CSV table of C-alpha atoms in Angstrom, one decimal:
chain,number,residue,atom,x,y,z
A,10,THR,CA,61.1,134.7,105.7
A,11,THR,CA,59.7,138.2,104.4
A,12,THR,CA,59.7,137.1,100.9
A,13,THR,CA,58.0,134.0,101.4
A,14,THR,CA,55.3,136.0,103.5
A,15,THR,CA,55.1,138.2,100.1
A,16,THR,CA,54.6,135.4,98.2
A,17,THR,CA,51.9,134.0,100.2
A,18,THR,CA,49.6,137.0,100.3
A,19,THR,CA,50.0,137.6,96.7
A,20,THR,CA,48.3,134.0,96.1
A,21,THR,CA,45.7,134.7,98.7
A,22,THR,CA,44.7,138.4,97.1
A,23,THR,CA,44.5,137.0,93.4
A,24,THR,CA,41.1,135.7,93.9
A,25,THR,CA,40.0,138.8,95.5
A,26,THR,CA,40.5,141.7,92.9
A,27,THR,CA,42.6,142.2,90.1
A,28,THR,CA,44.2,145.8,91.1
A,29,THR,CA,45.7,144.2,94.2
A,30,THR,CA,46.9,141.1,92.1
A,31,THR,CA,48.6,143.5,89.8
A,32,THR,CA,50.3,145.6,92.7
A,33,THR,CA,51.4,142.3,94.5
A,34,THR,CA,52.8,140.7,91.3
A,35,THR,CA,54.8,143.9,90.6
A,36,THR,CA,56.0,143.5,94.2
A,37,THR,CA,57.0,139.8,94.0
A,38,THR,CA,59.0,140.4,90.7
A,39,THR,CA,60.9,142.8,92.8
A,40,THR,CA,61.5,140.8,95.6
A,41,THR,CA,62.5,138.3,93.4
A,42,THR,CA,64.9,140.1,91.4
A,43,THR,CA,66.5,141.3,94.8
A,44,THR,CA,67.3,137.8,95.8
A,45,ILE,CA,68.7,137.0,92.4
A,46,THR,CA,70.9,140.0,92.7
A,47,THR,CA,72.2,139.0,96.6
A,48,THR,CA,73.0,135.8,95.3
A,49,THR,CA,75.0,136.9,92.2
A,50,THR,CA,76.8,139.7,94.2
A,51,PRO,CA,80.6,139.7,93.2
A,52,GLU,CA,83.3,138.7,95.2
A,53,SER,CA,84.3,141.7,96.2
A,54,GLU,CA,81.4,142.8,97.1
A,55,SER,CA,80.7,140.1,100.2
A,56,THR,CA,81.0,140.6,103.8
A,57,SER,CA,82.0,138.3,106.4
A,58,THR,CA,79.9,139.3,109.2
A,59,ALA,CA,77.5,136.8,108.1
A,60,PRO,CA,77.2,133.8,110.4
A,61,LEU,CA,79.0,130.8,109.8
A,62,PRO,CA,77.4,127.5,109.3
A,63,ALA,CA,77.6,124.4,111.3
A,64,VAL,CA,81.0,122.9,111.1
A,65,SER,CA,80.0,119.2,112.2
A,66,THR,CA,77.3,117.4,110.4
A,67,PRO,CA,75.9,114.1,111.6
A,68,HIS,CA,77.3,111.1,110.3
A,69,SER,CA,74.4,109.1,109.8
A,70,GLU,CA,71.2,110.3,107.3
A,71,SER,CA,69.1,110.9,110.7
A,72,ALA,CA,69.9,114.2,112.6
A,73,ALA,CA,67.4,113.1,115.4
A,74,PRO,CA,68.8,113.7,119.0
A,75,ASN,CA,67.2,110.5,120.3
A,76,ASP,CA,68.1,108.6,117.1
A,77,SER,CA,68.3,104.6,117.8
A,78,THR,CA,69.7,103.2,114.7
A,79,GLY,CA,72.6,102.7,117.0
A,80,VAL,CA,74.8,104.5,114.1
A,81,PRO,CA,78.0,105.9,115.8
A,82,CYS,CA,79.0,109.5,114.8
A,83,ARG,CA,82.5,108.6,114.6
A,84,ARG,CA,84.8,110.9,112.2
A,85,PRO,CA,81.7,113.0,110.9
A,86,ARG,CA,81.7,114.4,107.4
A,87,VAL,CA,82.5,118.2,108.0
A,88,PRO,CA,83.2,120.5,105.5
A,89,VAL,CA,86.6,122.0,105.1
A,90,VAL,CA,88.3,124.8,107.1
A,91,HIS,CA,91.3,126.8,106.3
A,92,GLY,CA,92.6,130.4,106.5
A,93,SER,CA,92.2,131.9,103.2
A,94,LYS,CA,91.2,135.3,102.9
A,95,PRO,CA,88.0,136.4,104.2
A,96,ASN,CA,87.2,138.8,101.0
A,97,LYS,CA,87.9,135.5,98.7
A,98,PRO,CA,85.7,132.6,99.8
A,99,LYS,CA,86.0,129.6,97.8
A,100,LYS,CA,83.5,129.0,95.2
A,101,THR,CA,82.7,125.3,96.7
A,102,PRO,CA,79.6,125.3,98.9
A,103,ASP,CA,80.6,123.2,101.6
A,104,VAL,CA,84.1,125.2,102.5
A,105,VAL,CA,84.0,127.6,105.5
A,106,VAL,CA,85.8,130.7,105.4
A,107,LEU,CA,87.6,131.4,108.5
A,108,PRO,CA,89.9,134.4,109.6
A,109,LYS,CA,93.6,133.8,110.0
A,110,ILE,CA,93.2,134.8,113.5
A,111,GLY,CA,90.8,133.3,115.7
A,112,ARG,CA,90.4,130.4,118.3
A,113,LEU,CA,89.3,127.0,117.8
A,114,ARG,CA,88.0,124.5,120.3
A,115,MET,CA,87.8,120.8,119.9
A,116,PHE,CA,86.4,118.2,122.2
A,117,CYS,CA,86.6,114.6,122.2
A,118,VAL,CA,83.0,112.8,123.4
A,119,LEU,CA,83.6,109.0,123.6
A,120,LEU,CA,80.2,107.3,123.1
A,121,ALA,CA,78.9,105.6,126.5
A,122,ASP,CA,78.5,102.0,124.6
A,123,HIS,CA,81.7,102.2,122.9
A,124,HIS,CA,83.9,103.7,125.7
A,125,LYS,CA,87.3,101.8,126.0
A,126,PRO,CA,90.2,103.6,128.4
A,127,TYR,CA,92.6,102.9,125.4
A,128,LEU,CA,90.3,105.2,123.1
A,129,GLU,CA,90.0,107.9,125.7
A,130,GLN,CA,93.9,108.0,126.6
A,131,ASN,CA,94.0,107.9,122.1
A,132,ALA,CA,91.8,110.9,122.1
A,133,VAL,CA,94.0,112.9,124.2
A,134,ASN,CA,97.1,112.3,122.6
A,135,LYS,CA,95.3,113.5,119.6
A,136,LEU,CA,94.2,116.6,120.9
A,137,LYS,CA,98.0,117.2,122.4
A,138,GLN,CA,99.3,116.7,118.9
A,139,LEU,CA,96.6,118.9,117.4
A,140,ALA,CA,97.5,121.6,119.9
A,141,LYS,CA,101.2,121.5,119.1
A,142,PHE,CA,101.4,121.0,115.3
A,143,GLY,CA,98.0,122.8,114.4
A,144,LYS,CA,100.3,126.1,113.3
A,145,THR,CA,102.2,124.2,110.9
A,146,SER,CA,99.1,121.8,109.1
A,147,THR,CA,99.7,121.2,105.6
A,148,ALA,CA,97.2,124.2,105.0
A,149,THR,CA,99.8,126.4,106.0
A,150,GLY,CA,102.4,124.6,103.6
A,151,SER,CA,104.2,122.7,106.4
A,152,THR,CA,106.3,119.9,104.4
A,153,TYR,CA,106.1,117.4,107.7
A,154,GLU,CA,106.1,113.8,106.7
A,155,LYS,CA,106.0,110.9,109.0
A,156,LYS,CA,109.7,109.0,108.7
A,157,VAL,CA,108.6,105.8,109.7
A,158,LYS,CA,105.6,103.6,108.6
A,159,TYR,CA,103.5,101.7,111.5
A,160,ASP,CA,100.6,99.0,110.8
A,161,VAL,CA,101.9,97.8,107.9
A,162,VAL,CA,101.1,94.0,108.3
A,163,VAL,CA,98.1,94.4,110.7
A,164,PRO,CA,95.8,97.4,112.0
A,165,GLN,CA,96.5,99.3,115.2
A,166,GLU,CA,92.9,98.3,116.2
A,167,ARG,CA,93.6,94.7,116.5
A,168,PHE,CA,97.0,95.1,117.7
A,169,ARG,CA,95.6,97.5,120.2
A,170,GLU,CA,92.9,95.5,121.3
A,171,HIS,CA,95.4,92.1,121.9
A,172,TYR,CA,98.0,94.6,123.4
A,173,VAL,CA,95.3,96.0,126.3
A,174,ARG,CA,94.1,92.4,127.1
A,175,MET,CA,97.2,91.0,127.2
A,176,LYS,CA,99.0,94.0,129.3
A,177,ALA,CA,96.1,93.2,131.9
A,178,LYS,CA,96.7,89.6,132.1
A,179,GLN,CA,100.6,89.6,132.4
A,180,LYS,CA,101.4,92.7,133.8
A,181,HIS,CA,102.1,90.7,137.1
A,182,TRP,CA,105.4,89.6,135.9
A,183,ALA,CA,106.8,93.3,136.5
A,184,VAL,CA,106.0,92.3,140.2
A,185,ASP,CA,107.4,88.7,140.3
A,186,TRP,CA,110.3,89.4,138.3
A,187,THR,CA,113.5,87.5,139.2
A,188,GLU,CA,116.1,89.0,136.8
A,189,CYS,CA,118.4,91.7,137.6
A,190,THR,CA,117.0,93.8,134.1
A,191,ASP,CA,114.4,96.2,134.4
A,192,PRO,CA,111.1,94.9,134.3
A,193,GLN,CA,108.8,97.5,133.1
A,194,LYS,CA,111.1,97.4,129.9
A,195,PHE,CA,111.2,93.5,129.6
A,196,VAL,CA,107.8,92.7,130.5
A,197,PHE,CA,105.8,95.1,128.3
A,198,GLU,CA,108.2,95.0,125.6
A,199,ASP,CA,107.6,91.2,125.3
A,200,VAL,CA,103.6,91.9,126.1
A,201,GLY,CA,103.6,94.2,122.8
A,202,ILE,CA,106.1,91.6,120.6
A,203,ALA,CA,103.2,89.0,121.7
A,204,ALA,CA,100.0,91.3,120.9
A,205,TYR,CA,101.5,92.0,117.8
A,206,LEU,CA,102.5,88.3,116.9
A,207,ILE,CA,98.9,87.2,117.7
A,208,ALA,CA,97.4,89.8,115.6
A,209,VAL,CA,99.3,89.0,112.3
A,210,TRP,CA,98.7,84.7,112.9
A,211,GLU,CA,94.9,86.0,113.7
A,212,GLN,CA,94.7,87.8,110.2
A,213,GLU,CA,96.6,84.6,108.7
A,214,ARG,CA,94.3,82.2,109.8
A,215,ALA,CA,91.5,84.4,108.5
A,216,GLN,CA,92.8,84.7,105.1
A,217,THR,CA,94.4,81.2,104.5
A,218,GLY,CA,92.3,79.0,106.6
A,219,CYS,CA,95.3,77.2,108.1
A,220,GLY,CA,95.2,76.3,112.0
A,221,VAL,CA,96.8,77.7,114.9
A,222,GLN,CA,100.5,78.7,114.2
A,223,SER,CA,103.4,76.9,115.8
A,224,PHE,CA,106.9,78.8,116.8
A,225,ALA,CA,110.5,78.1,117.7
A,226,ASP,CA,111.7,81.1,119.6
A,227,VAL,CA,115.8,80.9,118.6
A,228,GLY,CA,117.7,83.0,121.3
A,229,CYS,CA,114.6,83.3,123.7
A,230,GLY,CA,116.5,84.7,126.5
A,231,ASN,CA,114.4,85.2,129.6
A,232,GLY,CA,111.4,83.2,128.1
A,233,LEU,CA,108.8,86.0,128.3
A,234,LEU,CA,107.8,85.9,125.0
A,235,VAL,CA,107.5,82.1,124.7
A,236,ASN,CA,105.4,82.1,128.0
A,237,PHE,CA,103.3,84.6,126.6
A,238,LEU,CA,102.4,82.8,123.1
A,239,ALA,CA,102.0,79.4,125.2
A,240,ASP,CA,99.5,81.1,127.4
A,241,GLU,CA,97.6,82.2,123.7
A,242,GLY,CA,97.2,78.5,122.9
A,243,HIS,CA,100.0,78.4,120.3
A,244,PRO,CA,102.0,75.5,120.4
A,245,GLY,CA,105.8,75.9,120.1
A,246,PHE,CA,108.8,76.2,122.2
A,247,GLY,CA,112.2,78.4,123.0
A,248,VAL,CA,115.7,77.5,122.9
A,249,ASP,CA,118.4,79.5,124.2
A,250,LEU,CA,122.8,78.8,125.3
A,251,GLN,CA,121.8,79.8,128.9
A,252,LYS,CA,119.1,79.3,131.6
A,253,ARG,CA,117.6,81.9,133.2
A,254,ALA,CA,116.2,81.9,136.9
A,255,ILE,CA,112.8,83.2,135.8
A,256,TRP,CA,112.1,80.0,133.7
A,257,ASP,CA,111.5,78.1,136.9
A,258,LYS,CA,108.4,80.4,137.4
A,259,PHE,CA,106.7,79.7,134.0
A,260,ALA,CA,104.3,76.6,133.5
A,261,LEU,CA,106.4,75.4,131.0
A,262,GLY,CA,107.8,72.0,130.9
A,263,PRO,CA,111.6,71.6,129.5
A,264,GLU,CA,110.1,70.7,126.3
A,265,ARG,CA,108.6,74.2,125.7
A,266,ILE,CA,111.7,75.9,127.1
A,267,ARG,CA,114.9,74.4,126.0
A,268,LEU,CA,118.7,74.6,127.2
A,269,GLU,CA,120.7,73.7,124.2
A,270,GLU,CA,123.3,74.5,121.7
A,271,ILE,CA,122.3,76.2,118.5
A,272,ASP,CA,124.5,75.4,115.3
A,273,PRO,CA,123.1,78.0,113.2
A,274,THR,CA,124.8,76.7,110.3
A,275,CYS,CA,122.5,73.4,109.8
A,276,ALA,CA,119.8,74.1,112.7
A,277,ALA,CA,115.9,73.7,111.3
A,278,TYR,CA,112.7,73.5,113.0
A,279,ASP,CA,109.6,71.9,112.1
A,280,VAL,CA,107.2,74.7,113.2
A,281,ASP,CA,105.2,77.3,111.4
A,282,TRP,CA,107.0,80.4,112.5
A,283,ILE,CA,110.6,81.4,113.9
A,284,ILE,CA,111.1,84.2,115.9
A,285,GLY,CA,114.3,86.1,116.4
A,286,ASN,CA,113.7,88.3,119.0
A,287,HIS,CA,116.9,90.3,119.9
A,288,SER,CA,118.7,87.5,118.9
A,289,ASP,CA,122.1,89.0,118.6
A,290,GLU,CA,124.7,86.8,117.0
A,291,LEU,CA,122.1,84.5,115.5
A,292,THR,CA,119.9,87.8,114.0
A,293,PRO,CA,121.4,87.1,110.4
A,294,TRP,CA,120.9,83.2,110.7
A,295,ILE,CA,117.2,83.4,111.2
A,296,PRO,CA,116.4,83.8,107.3
A,297,LEU,CA,118.5,81.0,106.6
A,298,ILE,CA,117.2,78.7,109.5
A,299,ALA,CA,113.7,79.8,108.3
A,300,ALA,CA,114.8,78.8,104.7
A,301,ARG,CA,116.1,75.3,105.2
A,302,SER,CA,113.2,74.3,107.8
A,303,SER,CA,110.5,74.1,105.2
A,304,TYR,CA,108.9,75.9,102.5
A,305,ARG,CA,105.9,76.7,105.0
A,306,THR,CA,107.9,78.2,107.7
A,307,LYS,CA,108.1,81.8,108.2
A,308,PHE,CA,109.9,84.5,110.4
A,309,MET,CA,109.3,87.5,112.2
A,310,LEU,CA,113.1,89.4,112.9
A,311,LEU,CA,113.1,92.0,115.5
A,312,PRO,CA,117.1,93.5,115.5
A,313,CYS,CA,118.8,94.8,118.2
A,314,CYS,CA,122.9,94.2,118.3
A,315,PHE,CA,124.3,94.5,114.9
A,316,HIS,CA,125.8,91.3,113.9
A,317,ASP,CA,126.7,89.8,110.2
A,318,PHE,CA,127.6,86.1,109.6
A,319,THR,CA,131.4,86.3,111.4
A,320,HIS,CA,131.5,89.4,113.3
A,321,LYS,CA,130.1,92.4,114.4
A,322,PHE,CA,128.3,94.8,111.7
A,323,ALA,CA,130.3,97.9,111.2
A,324,GLN,CA,129.1,99.4,108.1
A,325,ASN,CA,127.4,102.7,108.4
A,326,ASN,CA,125.8,104.8,105.7
A,327,ILE,CA,126.1,108.3,107.1
A,328,LYS,CA,123.1,109.4,105.1
A,329,LEU,CA,120.9,106.5,107.0
A,330,GLY,CA,122.4,105.5,110.0
A,331,GLN,CA,123.7,102.2,111.1
A,332,TYR,CA,120.0,100.9,112.3
A,333,LYS,CA,119.0,101.7,109.0
A,334,THR,CA,121.8,100.4,107.2
A,335,TYR,CA,121.8,97.2,109.1
A,336,ILE,CA,117.9,96.6,108.4
A,337,THR,CA,118.6,97.1,104.7
A,338,TYR,CA,121.7,94.5,104.9
A,339,LEU,CA,119.3,92.4,106.2
A,340,GLU,CA,116.5,92.9,103.8
A,341,LYS,CA,119.3,91.9,101.4
A,342,ILE,CA,119.6,88.5,102.9
A,343,CYS,CA,116.2,87.9,103.1
A,344,GLN,CA,115.6,88.5,99.4
A,345,ALA,CA,118.5,86.5,98.3
A,346,LEU,CA,117.0,83.6,100.0
A,347,GLY,CA,113.8,83.9,98.6
A,348,PHE,CA,111.4,85.6,101.0
A,349,GLU,CA,108.9,88.5,100.6
A,350,ILE,CA,109.6,91.0,103.3
A,351,ASP,CA,107.3,93.5,105.0
A,352,VAL,CA,109.4,95.9,107.1
A,353,ASP,CA,107.0,97.2,110.1
A,354,VAL,CA,107.4,99.4,113.0
A,355,LEU,CA,106.3,98.3,116.1
A,356,ARG,CA,104.4,100.2,118.8
A,357,ILE,CA,106.7,98.5,121.7
A,358,PRO,CA,108.5,100.6,124.2
A,359,SER,CA,111.5,100.2,122.4
A,360,THR,CA,114.2,102.6,120.3
A,361,LYS,CA,114.6,98.8,118.0
A,362,ASN,CA,111.4,99.0,117.3
A,363,VAL,CA,112.0,97.7,113.2
A,364,ALA,CA,110.8,94.3,112.5
A,365,LEU,CA,110.9,92.2,109.0
A,366,VAL,CA,108.1,89.9,108.8
A,367,ALA,CA,108.3,87.3,106.2
A,368,ARG,CA,104.8,85.7,105.5
A,369,ARG,CA,105.8,84.7,101.8
A,370,ARG,CA,108.3,83.4,99.4
A,371,ALA,CA,109.1,84.9,96.2
A,372,TYR,CA,108.7,81.5,94.2
A,373,PRO,CA,106.4,78.5,94.3
A,374,VAL,CA,106.3,75.3,96.4
A,375,GLU,CA,107.7,73.4,93.3
A,376,CYS,CA,110.8,75.4,93.3
A,377,TYR,CA,111.4,74.6,96.6
A,378,ALA,CA,113.6,71.4,95.9
A,379,GLU,CA,116.3,73.4,94.1
A,380,ARG,CA,116.5,76.0,96.2
A,381,LEU,CA,116.9,74.1,99.0
A,382,ALA,CA,119.7,72.1,97.1
A,383,ALA,CA,121.5,75.5,96.2
A,384,LEU,CA,121.5,76.8,99.7
A,385,PRO,CA,124.7,75.5,101.2
A,386,GLU,CA,126.2,77.3,98.6
A,387,LEU,CA,124.4,80.6,99.2
A,388,GLN,CA,125.1,80.1,102.7
A,389,ARG,CA,129.0,79.6,101.9
A,390,GLN,CA,129.1,83.1,100.0
A,391,LEU,CA,127.4,85.0,102.7
A,392,VAL,CA,129.9,83.7,105.4
A,393,GLN,CA,132.6,84.6,103.0
A,394,ALA,CA,131.5,87.9,102.4
A,395,SER,CA,131.2,88.5,106.0
A,396,MET,CA,134.9,87.4,106.7
A,397,LEU,CA,136.0,89.3,103.8
A,398,LYS,CA,134.6,92.6,104.9
A,399,ALA,CA,136.0,92.1,108.5
A,400,LYS,CA,139.6,91.4,107.1
A,401,LYS,CA,139.4,94.6,104.6
A,402,ARG,CA,138.0,96.8,107.7
A,403,ALA,CA,141.1,95.1,109.9
A,404,GLY,CA,143.7,96.0,107.4
A,405,THR,CA,144.7,92.6,106.9
A,406,SER,CA,145.6,90.2,104.0
A,407,THR,CA,143.1,87.4,103.1
A,408,SER,CA,145.3,85.0,104.4
A,409,GLU,CA,145.3,86.5,107.7
A,410,ALA,CA,142.7,86.3,110.8
A,411,PRO,CA,141.0,89.6,111.9
A,412,PRO,CA,141.2,90.4,115.4
A,413,GLU,CA,140.3,87.7,117.7
A,414,GLU,CA,137.9,90.3,119.9
A,415,GLU,CA,135.6,90.8,116.8
A,416,VAL,CA,134.9,87.0,116.4
A,417,SER,CA,131.3,86.3,117.5
A,418,PHE,CA,129.8,83.1,118.4
A,419,SER,CA,128.4,82.4,115.1
A,420,ARG,CA,131.6,82.8,113.5
A,421,ARG,CA,133.2,80.1,115.5
A,422,VAL,CA,130.2,77.9,114.8
A,423,ALA,CA,131.0,78.4,111.4
A,424,GLN,CA,134.6,77.6,111.8
A,425,SER,CA,133.9,74.5,113.6
A,426,SER,CA,131.7,72.9,111.7
A,427,HIS,CA,134.1,74.1,108.3
A,428,LYS,CA,136.4,71.8,110.3
A,429,HIS,CA,134.1,68.6,110.6
A,430,ARG,CA,133.3,69.2,106.9
């Protein structure tokens, strides 16, 4: 400010006297030199007592407090904040140098016209995470990385919107529950799975222009997922070997939730999607059923209990753990059948939340007839490999049968079907 005043005075007095002009010019030159010297002061002579610039800047170009453009200031552009030494500031002009010891307060202020309950909860959770992990951020050399990948298939925002809406709509089932299992777990877990599928199908319609997808929930259990998807307007049905008492409470006819035997060695369904939600012994058979149904048939597999084609799955890679080992085993089956697989971690209240989503084939539709003709032989090889592993694990010869208690439903079906052939 002083420099500006001096310059103005010099300009004004220039038209008055020559002597004053010379003196003022000298003063101005001196002032200018001082300014340049201050700017180019070596780093060792700089001080850290200068006031820090503002950390947050508006996201929009207009910084007026009563801006009517409607541009939200979400995730504003901010300078980099780090803990380097105060006497060695970075040369980048948008870097704010802070001392290593200090206190940083953070607030989340939600916009009134964009306020949603789940956004508020998310903001609180993020602040808690910052408070917990802020001292071990990457700026201080932490090597922490997430071990799982969320939101591989659909964005979190789309899933969250469907989940909040469907949770408010379907939460009454936690009160109207007639099963002996925990309603809090099963109701809201199936709400999350249904919201995920709705988001996936919504994205598929936007990308391909297809119609509303049909589905078959193989091994539907309590039928909640079938009921939720039907409420969203999707045609489809569920099948299971055992009826549940809660089926009678659903507004579904016998054609939408079926009590029938399932032969996975030859089952096929004329639908767009096949769902294997905690389908136990049927889990490894779901990709085979989808491959047998049609070229357009896709599937989502959410495994829980570990089973191969004939027995309980007993392989366990110590470095990965049995759950991850089982997921890898299922991935190889899907790839052998010609599916391109996306492994996604669902945001549901369950520890078994890894889903295998097959939305595409790795071969063109012209090759489907050839693949379908070769499917029985591939199925025979997969079943035989499972039986051989079980015999090797039991320590029996190839002519001996493995222990009867390990034989699962799918093994009995495969043996029965083999006798008929």
